[in-house]
Amino acid sequence: MSVQPQPWPEPDPQIAAAVRAMYRGRREPPLAVQVRDRLGELFPDAAFADAFGRVGKPGWSPGRLALVTVLQKAANLTDRQAADEVRENLSWKYALGLTLDDPGFDHSVLSEFRTRVVEHALEERVLDLLLERLQAVDLVQAGGAQRTDSTHIVAAVRDLNRLELVGESVRAALNALSAACPDWVDQVLVVEDWSRRYADRIDTWRLPSSKGKQDELALHYAMDGYTLLEALYAPASPAWLRELPTVQSLRIVLVQNYTRAPGKGGRLRIQRRERAEDGGDGLPPGPIRLASPYDTDTRWSAKRDLFWNGFKLHVSETCHPQADGDRPARPNIITNVATTASTLPDTKTLEPIHQALERRRLLPARHYLDSGYPSAELIVGSVKTYGVALITPVLLDTSRQAKAQEGFAAHDFTIDWDNHQAVCPAGKTSATWTPNIQNGVTKTVVSFAALDCIPCPFKDRCTSSRKNRRQLSLYPRELTESVKEARTRQQSKGWNKEYALRAGVEGTIRQATHTTGLRRARYRGLAKIHLDHTTSATALNLIRLHAWWNGHPLDRASHSHLARLQLALTA
């Protein structure tokens, strides 16, 4: 397929006349029409030319396919429904510059387009192009305030327990081998026996109820898996079969769930891995543990009472304080979406978010976050590196004394950074000042002398250490003072009023999950899911622009009939 970048044609006069007639007067033109009228050629072909060849059979305009994909997300349509809209919907034909008799394209073209975009790392191109256009018309700018929050995304695969995962991994590898090289399977394996065990999905039949029988079945799955791998890695087997994705997934699943060691008679003894307190042959940590043979990027994760298999989505948007009833000068625009593994902590995501906003020249002056994102290093580093002030609750002192609100917490000590010593509330000076590394973080351990602590009348309120002396673990000076200042600032009423601006991002996430169906991934693989998220963010921005252009409230709350009745009764 080849693409010769061309400017989009102007809307067909016949279609334009019909659209103007249908939406004359008070009727508002639909989203697709206003996007074309106000933003013009939003996604030029040249922006996607790298994903297509210069020679070969001419293909559909990639820029217009990008717009179709965005409009598809705005209406939450399937590929087949979106292709039908291109053929039948006059407003879509108007936006795309198609003639009345244009036959459109087969719905499979949309899937091929997404695949090419992912293969050429263009997942964020549509959002970048929209934000560039909005910057040009002064609807979004750097500085000001932005807010970020995260939500969970459920993967497009079935949830499997450990036993089902191993059996399904063997089955997936067998199916892939049978499709790729059926002659090899017929020559090496007894097809009838393997088909009897792995013809149907493992989760479609009831597993044994007793633990003993489950363990026995788990070992059978493991022996089948190792037998299959040994056949694949035999010298006579084609080497390319070993590189099939499902074969590699099977190999990893077996390593993560079983051990093999020499037993009696020299035969290898297979055992299931169990989590060990000493970290011996226990299960691998969650960030590297496979959860499905069909999507090797998905992971099991937990957050408070939520347990899910999938990913995590981080949404950043502009936000503007406003008085009740006032129309904002600009609509709130989503400036970035980050799709990560579900096991990645929020603190590890903030730096890439700032890097993406810097690349788009949309760094905020104030960034509103919940307490899961910041750390002492990020609070200081964001100001130094990006000029971004983090408006976020700083976790309070978690020491025993601070939690009980009695005794002496770390902030009750006077730190003399210049002379490398600390003074306790009883007036005693520290005995040692030792810089070290704790969990990869530079800290300083300050210790007081036991001879000062033992006779101290405040000892019970200060320390319960068996060494009979108080110790403090301090971040570097700049970090310690910044955290102390932030903790003091967040105790004021004015700070709570300012921080209330962050709450609006939760409504944005609700709009994203309900309008575009983001809660459940439509695709497999982190790259394709991220493409879906950036396309959805672009669609949400267009929906918000459409509301803002037509003077509609951008934060209209939806109430159930019961809620409206209650409001009426209390009025």
Coordinates of C-alpha atoms in Angstrom, one line a residue:
M1 CA 0.0 0.0 0.0
S2 CA 1.4 3.4 -0.9
V3 CA 0.5 7.0 0.0
Q4 CA 1.1 10.2 -1.9
P5 CA 0.3 13.0 0.7
Q6 CA -2.4 15.2 -0.7
P7 CA -4.3 18.1 0.8
W8 CA -7.8 17.1 1.8
P9 CA -10.5 18.1 -0.7
E10 CA -13.0 20.8 0.2
P11 CA -16.4 19.5 1.3
D12 CA -18.5 18.5 -1.7
P13 CA -20.9 21.4 -2.6
Q14 CA -23.9 19.1 -2.8
I15 CA -23.2 17.7 0.6
A16 CA -22.4 21.1 2.1
A17 CA -25.7 22.5 0.8
A18 CA -27.6 19.5 2.4
V19 CA -25.8 19.9 5.7
R20 CA -26.4 23.7 5.8
A21 CA -30.1 23.0 5.1
M22 CA -30.5 20.4 7.8
Y23 CA -28.8 22.5 10.5
R24 CA -30.2 25.9 9.5
G25 CA -31.5 28.1 12.4
R26 CA -31.1 27.0 16.0
R27 CA -30.0 23.5 15.3
E28 CA -26.4 23.0 16.1
P29 CA -24.2 21.4 13.4
P30 CA -22.8 18.0 14.6
L31 CA -19.4 17.4 15.9
A32 CA -17.8 16.2 12.6
V33 CA -19.1 19.3 10.7
Q34 CA -17.8 21.8 13.3
V35 CA -14.4 20.1 13.5
R36 CA -14.0 20.5 9.8
D37 CA -15.3 24.1 9.8
R38 CA -13.2 25.3 12.7
L39 CA -10.1 23.2 12.6
G40 CA -9.8 22.5 8.9
E41 CA -7.4 19.7 7.8
L42 CA -6.7 18.5 11.3
F43 CA -4.6 15.4 10.4
P44 CA -2.6 16.0 7.2
D45 CA -1.4 12.9 5.3
A46 CA 2.2 14.0 5.5
A47 CA 2.1 13.4 9.3
F48 CA 1.5 9.6 8.7
A49 CA 3.5 9.2 5.5
D50 CA 6.4 7.3 7.3
A51 CA 4.0 4.4 8.0
F52 CA 3.2 3.8 4.4
G53 CA 5.3 3.1 1.3
R54 CA 5.9 5.5 -1.6
V55 CA 5.2 2.8 -4.3
G56 CA 2.5 0.2 -4.7
K57 CA -1.2 0.2 -4.8
P58 CA -2.7 3.5 -3.7
G59 CA -4.4 3.4 -0.3
W60 CA -6.9 5.5 1.5
S61 CA -5.7 8.8 2.9
P62 CA -4.1 8.1 6.3
G63 CA -5.0 11.6 7.6
R64 CA -8.6 11.0 6.9
L65 CA -8.4 7.5 8.4
A66 CA -7.1 9.1 11.6
L67 CA -10.1 11.4 11.7
V68 CA -12.4 8.5 11.2
T69 CA -10.7 6.7 14.1
V70 CA -11.2 9.7 16.3
L71 CA -14.8 10.2 15.3
Q72 CA -15.3 6.4 15.9
K73 CA -14.1 6.8 19.5
A74 CA -16.3 9.8 20.1
A75 CA -19.3 7.8 19.1
N76 CA -18.0 4.5 20.6
L77 CA -18.4 2.6 17.4
T78 CA -17.0 -0.7 16.1
D79 CA -14.9 -0.7 13.0
R80 CA -17.8 -2.0 10.9
Q81 CA -20.1 0.7 12.3
A82 CA -17.5 3.4 11.6
A83 CA -17.1 2.2 8.0
D84 CA -20.9 2.4 7.6
E85 CA -20.9 6.0 8.9
V86 CA -18.3 7.0 6.3
R87 CA -20.6 5.6 3.5
E88 CA -23.9 6.9 4.9
N89 CA -23.5 9.8 7.3
L90 CA -23.5 13.2 5.5
S91 CA -21.7 15.0 8.3
W92 CA -18.8 12.5 8.2
K93 CA -18.6 12.8 4.4
Y94 CA -18.6 16.6 4.9
A95 CA -15.7 16.4 7.4
L96 CA -13.7 14.0 5.2
G97 CA -14.3 15.9 1.9
L98 CA -16.0 12.9 0.2
T99 CA -18.5 13.0 -2.6
L100 CA -22.0 11.8 -2.3
D101 CA -21.4 8.6 -4.2
D102 CA -18.0 7.7 -2.5
P103 CA -18.1 4.0 -1.6
G104 CA -15.9 4.4 1.4
F105 CA -13.7 1.5 2.5
D106 CA -13.9 -2.0 4.0
H107 CA -13.9 -2.0 7.8
S108 CA -10.7 -4.0 7.9
V109 CA -8.8 -1.0 6.6
L110 CA -9.1 0.6 10.1
S111 CA -7.4 -2.4 11.7
E112 CA -4.6 -2.3 9.1
F113 CA -4.2 1.5 9.7
R114 CA -3.9 1.0 13.5
T115 CA -1.3 -1.8 13.0
R116 CA 0.8 0.4 10.8
V117 CA 0.6 3.3 13.2
V118 CA 1.8 1.1 16.1
E119 CA 4.6 -0.5 14.0
H120 CA 6.0 2.9 13.2
A121 CA 5.6 4.3 16.8
L122 CA 3.1 6.9 15.9
E123 CA 0.6 6.2 18.7
E124 CA 0.6 9.8 20.0
R125 CA 0.5 11.5 16.6
V126 CA -3.2 12.3 16.5
L127 CA -3.1 13.9 20.0
D128 CA 0.1 15.8 19.1
L129 CA -1.5 17.2 16.0
L130 CA -4.7 18.3 17.8
L131 CA -2.7 20.0 20.6
E132 CA -0.5 21.8 18.0
R133 CA -3.6 23.1 16.3
L134 CA -5.2 24.2 19.6
Q135 CA -2.0 26.1 20.6
A136 CA -2.1 27.9 17.2
V137 CA -5.7 29.2 18.0
D138 CA -4.8 30.0 21.6
L139 CA -7.1 27.3 23.2
V140 CA -4.3 25.7 25.1
Q141 CA -1.0 27.1 26.3
A142 CA 1.9 26.3 28.6
G143 CA 1.9 27.6 32.1
G144 CA -1.3 27.8 34.2
A145 CA -2.6 24.7 36.0
Q146 CA -3.0 21.1 35.1
R147 CA -4.1 18.0 37.0
T148 CA -3.4 14.3 36.7
D149 CA -5.0 11.1 38.0
S150 CA -4.9 7.4 37.2
T151 CA -7.4 4.6 36.7
H152 CA -7.3 0.9 36.1
I153 CA -7.8 -0.7 32.7
V154 CA -8.9 -4.3 32.4
A155 CA -7.1 -6.4 29.8
A156 CA -8.8 -8.0 26.8
V157 CA -7.9 -11.5 28.0
R158 CA -9.5 -14.0 30.3
D159 CA -8.5 -14.0 33.9
L160 CA -6.6 -17.2 34.7
N161 CA -5.3 -18.7 37.9
R162 CA -1.9 -20.3 38.1
L163 CA -3.1 -23.7 37.1
E164 CA -5.2 -22.5 34.2
L165 CA -2.4 -20.2 33.0
V166 CA 0.1 -23.1 32.6
G167 CA -2.5 -25.3 30.8
E168 CA -3.6 -22.5 28.5
S169 CA 0.0 -21.6 27.7
V170 CA 0.6 -25.2 26.5
R171 CA -2.6 -25.0 24.5
A172 CA -1.7 -21.7 22.9
A173 CA 1.7 -22.9 21.9
L174 CA 0.2 -26.1 20.4
N175 CA -2.3 -24.1 18.3
A176 CA 0.3 -21.7 17.1
L177 CA 2.6 -24.6 16.0
S178 CA -0.3 -26.4 14.3
A179 CA -1.1 -23.3 12.3
A180 CA 2.6 -22.5 11.5
C181 CA 3.9 -25.9 10.7
P182 CA 1.3 -28.7 10.9
D183 CA 3.7 -31.3 9.4
W184 CA 6.2 -30.9 12.3
V185 CA 3.4 -31.4 14.8
D186 CA 2.1 -34.5 13.0
Q187 CA 5.6 -36.0 12.9
V188 CA 6.8 -35.2 16.4
L189 CA 3.6 -35.4 18.6
V190 CA 0.8 -37.9 19.0
V191 CA -1.8 -35.5 17.8
E192 CA -4.8 -37.5 19.1
D193 CA -3.5 -37.5 22.7
W194 CA -2.6 -33.9 22.7
S195 CA -5.9 -32.9 21.1
R196 CA -7.8 -34.8 23.7
R197 CA -6.2 -32.7 26.5
Y198 CA -5.9 -29.3 24.8
A199 CA -8.7 -29.1 22.2
D200 CA -10.8 -26.7 24.3
R201 CA -9.9 -23.7 26.4
I202 CA -8.7 -24.7 29.9
D203 CA -11.2 -22.4 31.6
T204 CA -14.2 -24.0 29.9
W205 CA -14.2 -27.1 32.0
R206 CA -14.3 -27.6 35.8
L207 CA -11.0 -28.1 37.5
P208 CA -10.6 -30.7 40.3
S209 CA -11.9 -29.5 43.6
S210 CA -9.2 -31.1 45.9
K211 CA -5.8 -29.5 46.2
G212 CA -4.1 -32.9 45.7
K213 CA -5.7 -33.4 42.3
Q214 CA -5.0 -29.8 41.3
D215 CA -1.3 -30.3 42.1
E216 CA -1.3 -33.5 40.1
L217 CA -2.9 -31.7 37.1
A218 CA -0.4 -28.9 37.4
L219 CA 2.5 -31.3 37.2
H220 CA 0.9 -33.0 34.1
Y221 CA 0.6 -29.5 32.4
A222 CA 4.3 -28.9 33.3
M223 CA 5.5 -32.2 31.9
D224 CA 3.6 -31.6 28.7
G225 CA 5.1 -28.1 28.4
Y226 CA 8.6 -29.3 29.0
T227 CA 8.1 -32.2 26.6
L228 CA 6.9 -29.8 23.9
L229 CA 9.9 -27.4 24.5
E230 CA 12.4 -30.3 24.4
A231 CA 11.0 -31.3 21.0
L232 CA 11.2 -27.8 19.7
Y233 CA 14.8 -27.3 20.8
A234 CA 15.9 -30.7 19.4
P235 CA 18.5 -30.3 16.6
A236 CA 16.2 -31.7 14.0
S237 CA 13.4 -29.2 14.6
P238 CA 13.2 -25.9 12.6
A239 CA 14.8 -23.1 14.7
W240 CA 12.2 -20.6 13.7
L241 CA 9.5 -22.5 15.5
R242 CA 11.1 -21.6 18.8
E243 CA 10.7 -17.9 18.1
L244 CA 6.9 -18.0 17.9
P245 CA 5.5 -15.6 20.6
T246 CA 3.4 -18.3 22.3
V247 CA 6.3 -20.7 22.5
Q248 CA 8.4 -18.0 24.2
S249 CA 5.5 -17.3 26.5
L250 CA 5.2 -21.0 27.4
R251 CA 8.9 -21.1 28.3
I252 CA 8.6 -18.1 30.6
V253 CA 5.5 -19.4 32.3
L254 CA 7.2 -22.7 33.0
V255 CA 10.3 -21.0 34.5
Q256 CA 8.1 -18.7 36.6
N257 CA 5.9 -21.5 38.0
Y258 CA 8.1 -24.6 38.3
T259 CA 11.6 -25.8 39.2
R260 CA 13.4 -28.8 37.8
A261 CA 16.2 -30.5 39.8
P262 CA 17.9 -34.0 39.6
G263 CA 16.0 -36.6 41.5
K264 CA 16.5 -40.3 42.2
G265 CA 17.9 -42.2 39.2
G266 CA 19.1 -39.0 37.6
R267 CA 15.6 -38.1 36.3
L268 CA 14.6 -34.4 36.6
R269 CA 12.1 -33.8 39.3
I270 CA 9.5 -31.1 38.6
Q271 CA 8.0 -29.0 41.5
R272 CA 5.7 -26.1 41.6
R273 CA 7.1 -22.9 42.9
E274 CA 5.6 -21.6 46.1
R275 CA 6.1 -18.3 47.7
A276 CA 8.9 -18.6 50.3
E277 CA 9.5 -16.2 53.1
D278 CA 13.3 -16.2 52.5
G279 CA 12.8 -15.6 48.8
G280 CA 14.3 -18.9 47.8
D281 CA 12.4 -20.7 44.9
G282 CA 9.3 -18.5 45.4
L283 CA 7.2 -16.9 42.7
P284 CA 8.6 -14.0 40.8
P285 CA 7.5 -10.5 41.7
G286 CA 4.4 -9.1 40.1
P287 CA 6.0 -6.7 37.6
I288 CA 7.6 -9.5 35.7
R289 CA 5.1 -12.3 36.2
L290 CA 3.1 -13.2 33.1
A291 CA -0.7 -13.3 33.5
S292 CA -1.7 -14.5 30.0
P293 CA -0.1 -16.3 27.0
Y294 CA -2.0 -14.0 24.7
D295 CA -1.0 -10.6 26.1
T296 CA 2.5 -10.7 27.7
D297 CA 2.2 -7.0 28.8
T298 CA -0.8 -7.5 31.1
R299 CA -0.2 -7.9 34.9
W300 CA -2.2 -8.6 38.0
S301 CA -2.2 -5.7 40.4
A302 CA -4.0 -4.5 43.5
K303 CA -5.0 -1.1 44.8
R304 CA -6.7 -1.0 48.2
D305 CA -9.8 -3.3 47.7
L306 CA -9.4 -3.4 43.9
F307 CA -7.7 -6.4 42.2
W308 CA -7.5 -6.5 38.4
N309 CA -5.6 -8.0 35.5
G310 CA -4.6 -5.3 33.0
F311 CA -3.0 -1.9 32.8
K312 CA -3.1 1.6 34.3
L313 CA -4.0 4.9 32.5
H314 CA -2.8 8.3 33.6
V315 CA -4.8 11.4 32.3
S316 CA -3.5 15.0 32.5
E317 CA -5.6 18.0 31.6
T318 CA -5.7 21.7 31.9
C319 CA -7.9 23.2 34.6
H320 CA -9.1 26.8 35.1
P321 CA -10.5 28.1 38.4
Q322 CA -13.8 29.9 37.8
A323 CA -16.7 31.4 39.6
D324 CA -20.1 29.7 39.6
G325 CA -21.9 30.3 36.4
D326 CA -19.0 31.9 34.6
R327 CA -18.0 30.6 31.2
P328 CA -14.3 29.6 31.2
A329 CA -11.9 31.5 28.9
R330 CA -10.8 28.1 27.5
P331 CA -12.2 24.6 27.8
N332 CA -10.3 22.0 29.9
I333 CA -8.1 20.1 27.4
I334 CA -6.5 16.7 27.9
T335 CA -2.8 17.3 27.3
N336 CA -1.3 13.8 27.9
V337 CA -2.3 10.2 28.5
A338 CA 0.2 7.6 29.7
T339 CA -0.5 3.9 29.5
T340 CA 1.7 1.8 31.9
A341 CA 1.8 -1.6 33.4
S342 CA -0.6 -2.0 36.3
T343 CA 2.3 -2.7 38.7
L344 CA 4.2 0.5 37.9
P345 CA 3.9 3.0 40.9
D346 CA 2.5 6.4 40.2
T347 CA 5.8 8.0 41.3
K348 CA 7.6 6.3 38.4
T349 CA 5.1 7.8 35.9
L350 CA 5.4 11.5 36.9
E351 CA 8.8 12.1 35.2
P352 CA 7.7 10.7 31.8
I353 CA 4.5 12.8 32.0
H354 CA 6.6 15.9 32.5
Q355 CA 8.9 14.9 29.6
A356 CA 5.9 14.4 27.3
L357 CA 4.4 17.8 28.3
E358 CA 7.8 19.5 27.7
R359 CA 8.0 17.9 24.3
R360 CA 4.6 19.4 23.5
R361 CA 5.6 22.7 25.0
L362 CA 2.7 22.4 27.4
L363 CA 4.3 22.2 30.8
P364 CA 2.1 23.7 33.5
A365 CA 3.3 26.1 36.2
R366 CA 1.2 24.2 38.8
H367 CA 0.5 20.5 38.7
Y368 CA -2.2 19.1 40.9
L369 CA -1.8 15.5 42.0
D370 CA -3.0 13.1 44.6
S371 CA -0.6 11.7 47.3
G372 CA 0.3 8.7 45.1
Y373 CA 2.5 10.7 42.7
P374 CA 5.0 12.8 44.7
S375 CA 8.1 12.1 46.6
A376 CA 10.6 14.4 48.2
E377 CA 12.9 14.1 45.2
L378 CA 10.1 14.8 42.7
I379 CA 8.8 17.8 44.6
V380 CA 12.3 19.5 44.4
G381 CA 13.3 18.0 41.0
S382 CA 10.1 19.1 39.2
V383 CA 10.8 22.7 40.1
K384 CA 14.4 22.6 39.2
T385 CA 14.2 20.6 36.0
Y386 CA 10.8 21.7 34.5
G387 CA 9.8 24.8 36.6
V388 CA 6.6 22.9 37.7
A389 CA 5.3 23.3 41.2
L390 CA 3.6 20.1 42.5
I391 CA 0.4 20.9 44.4
T392 CA -0.1 17.7 46.3
P393 CA -0.6 16.3 49.8
V394 CA 2.7 15.4 51.2
L395 CA 2.6 12.2 53.3
L396 CA 2.8 13.0 56.9
D397 CA 5.5 11.8 59.3
T398 CA 4.9 8.0 59.8
S399 CA 7.1 7.5 62.8
R400 CA 5.6 6.0 66.0
Q401 CA 5.7 9.3 67.8
A402 CA 4.1 11.3 65.0
K403 CA 1.3 8.8 64.6
A404 CA 0.5 8.8 68.3
Q405 CA 0.8 12.6 68.4
E406 CA 2.8 12.3 71.6
G407 CA 6.5 12.2 72.1
F408 CA 9.1 13.7 69.9
A409 CA 8.8 13.2 66.1
A410 CA 11.6 14.1 63.6
H411 CA 10.3 17.6 63.1
D412 CA 10.8 18.4 66.8
F413 CA 14.6 18.1 66.4
T414 CA 16.7 21.1 65.4
I415 CA 19.0 20.2 62.5
D416 CA 22.2 22.1 62.1
W417 CA 23.2 21.2 58.5
D418 CA 26.3 23.3 58.4
N419 CA 27.9 21.8 61.5
H420 CA 26.5 18.2 60.7
Q421 CA 24.7 17.8 64.0
A422 CA 21.2 17.7 65.5
V423 CA 19.8 18.9 68.8
C424 CA 17.0 17.0 70.5
P425 CA 14.1 18.7 72.4
A426 CA 16.0 17.9 75.7
G427 CA 19.0 20.0 74.5
K428 CA 21.4 17.0 73.8
T429 CA 23.6 17.1 70.7
S430 CA 23.9 14.2 68.3
A431 CA 27.0 11.9 68.5
T432 CA 27.3 10.8 64.9
W433 CA 26.4 12.1 61.4
T434 CA 26.6 9.3 58.8
P435 CA 25.7 9.7 55.1
N436 CA 24.6 6.5 53.5
I437 CA 22.4 5.0 50.8
Q438 CA 19.0 3.5 51.8
N439 CA 17.0 1.7 49.0
G440 CA 18.9 3.7 46.4
V441 CA 18.2 7.0 48.1
T442 CA 20.9 9.2 49.6
K443 CA 20.2 9.8 53.3
T444 CA 21.9 10.8 56.5
V445 CA 21.6 8.8 59.7
V446 CA 21.9 10.9 62.8
S447 CA 22.5 9.1 66.1
F448 CA 22.5 10.3 69.7
A449 CA 24.7 8.8 72.4
A450 CA 23.2 6.1 74.6
L451 CA 24.8 7.8 77.7
D452 CA 22.6 10.9 76.9
C453 CA 19.5 8.9 76.1
I454 CA 19.4 6.4 79.0
P455 CA 19.2 8.9 81.9
C456 CA 17.0 11.3 79.9
P457 CA 13.6 11.8 81.6
F458 CA 11.9 12.0 78.1
K459 CA 13.3 8.7 76.9
D460 CA 10.0 6.9 76.9
R461 CA 8.5 9.6 74.8
C462 CA 11.4 9.7 72.4
T463 CA 12.6 6.2 71.6
S464 CA 11.9 2.5 72.3
S465 CA 15.0 1.2 70.6
R466 CA 16.8 -1.7 72.2
K467 CA 20.1 0.3 71.7
N468 CA 18.7 2.9 74.1
R469 CA 19.4 5.8 71.8
R470 CA 17.5 7.8 69.3
Q471 CA 18.3 7.8 65.6
L472 CA 17.0 10.0 62.8
S473 CA 17.1 9.2 59.0
L474 CA 17.2 12.4 57.1
Y475 CA 16.9 13.2 53.4
P476 CA 19.4 15.7 52.0
R477 CA 19.0 19.2 53.3
E478 CA 17.0 20.7 50.3
L479 CA 14.6 17.8 50.3
T480 CA 14.0 17.8 54.1
E481 CA 13.3 21.5 54.1
S482 CA 11.0 21.3 51.1
V483 CA 9.0 18.5 52.6
K484 CA 8.8 20.4 56.0
E485 CA 7.6 23.5 54.2
A486 CA 5.0 21.5 52.2
R487 CA 3.7 19.9 55.3
T488 CA 3.3 23.2 57.0
R489 CA 1.6 24.8 54.0
Q490 CA -1.0 22.0 53.5
Q491 CA -2.3 22.5 57.0
S492 CA -3.8 25.9 56.1
K493 CA -7.4 26.4 54.9
G494 CA -6.3 28.3 51.9
W495 CA -4.3 25.3 50.7
N496 CA -7.3 23.0 50.9
K497 CA -9.4 25.4 48.9
E498 CA -6.7 25.6 46.2
Y499 CA -6.2 21.8 46.1
A500 CA -9.9 21.3 45.6
L501 CA -9.2 22.1 41.9
R502 CA -7.7 18.6 41.5
A503 CA -11.0 16.8 42.1
G504 CA -12.2 17.7 38.6
V505 CA -9.9 15.2 36.9
E506 CA -12.0 12.3 38.4
G507 CA -14.9 13.6 36.3
T508 CA -12.7 13.5 33.3
I509 CA -11.8 9.9 33.9
R510 CA -15.4 9.0 34.3
Q511 CA -16.2 10.8 31.0
A512 CA -13.4 8.8 29.3
T513 CA -14.5 5.4 30.6
H514 CA -18.2 6.0 29.9
T515 CA -18.0 7.8 26.6
T516 CA -15.3 5.8 24.9
G517 CA -15.4 2.5 26.8
L518 CA -11.8 2.7 28.1
R519 CA -12.3 0.7 31.2
R520 CA -11.9 -2.6 29.2
A521 CA -9.1 -2.7 26.6
R522 CA -10.2 -3.5 23.1
Y523 CA -6.8 -4.7 22.0
R524 CA -3.8 -6.7 23.2
G525 CA -0.4 -5.3 23.8
L526 CA 0.6 -2.1 25.5
A527 CA 1.4 -0.2 22.3
K528 CA -2.1 -0.8 20.7
I529 CA -3.8 0.0 24.0
H530 CA -1.9 3.2 24.3
L531 CA -2.9 4.1 20.7
D532 CA -6.5 3.5 21.7
H533 CA -6.1 5.8 24.8
T534 CA -4.5 8.7 22.8
T535 CA -7.3 8.4 20.2
S536 CA -9.9 8.5 22.9
A537 CA -8.2 11.5 24.5
T538 CA -8.3 13.3 21.2
A539 CA -12.0 12.4 20.8
L540 CA -12.8 13.7 24.3
N541 CA -11.0 17.0 23.5
L542 CA -13.2 17.4 20.3
I543 CA -16.3 16.6 22.3
R544 CA -15.4 19.3 24.9
L545 CA -14.6 21.8 22.1
H546 CA -17.9 21.1 20.5
A547 CA -19.7 21.8 23.8
W548 CA -17.6 25.0 24.3
W549 CA -18.2 26.3 20.8
N550 CA -21.9 25.9 21.3
G551 CA -22.0 27.5 24.8
H552 CA -22.9 24.3 26.7
P553 CA -21.8 23.7 30.3
L554 CA -18.6 21.6 30.3
D555 CA -19.1 20.2 33.8
R556 CA -22.8 19.4 33.8
A557 CA -23.5 16.8 36.5
S558 CA -25.8 13.9 35.7
H559 CA -28.4 13.0 38.4
S560 CA -30.7 10.0 38.6
H561 CA -34.4 10.5 38.9
L562 CA -34.2 9.7 42.6
A563 CA -31.5 12.3 43.1
R564 CA -33.5 14.9 41.2
L565 CA -36.5 14.2 43.4
Q566 CA -34.4 14.6 46.5
L567 CA -33.1 17.9 45.2
A568 CA -36.6 19.1 44.5
L569 CA -37.8 18.1 48.0
T570 CA -35.0 19.9 49.7
A571 CA -35.2 23.1 47.6

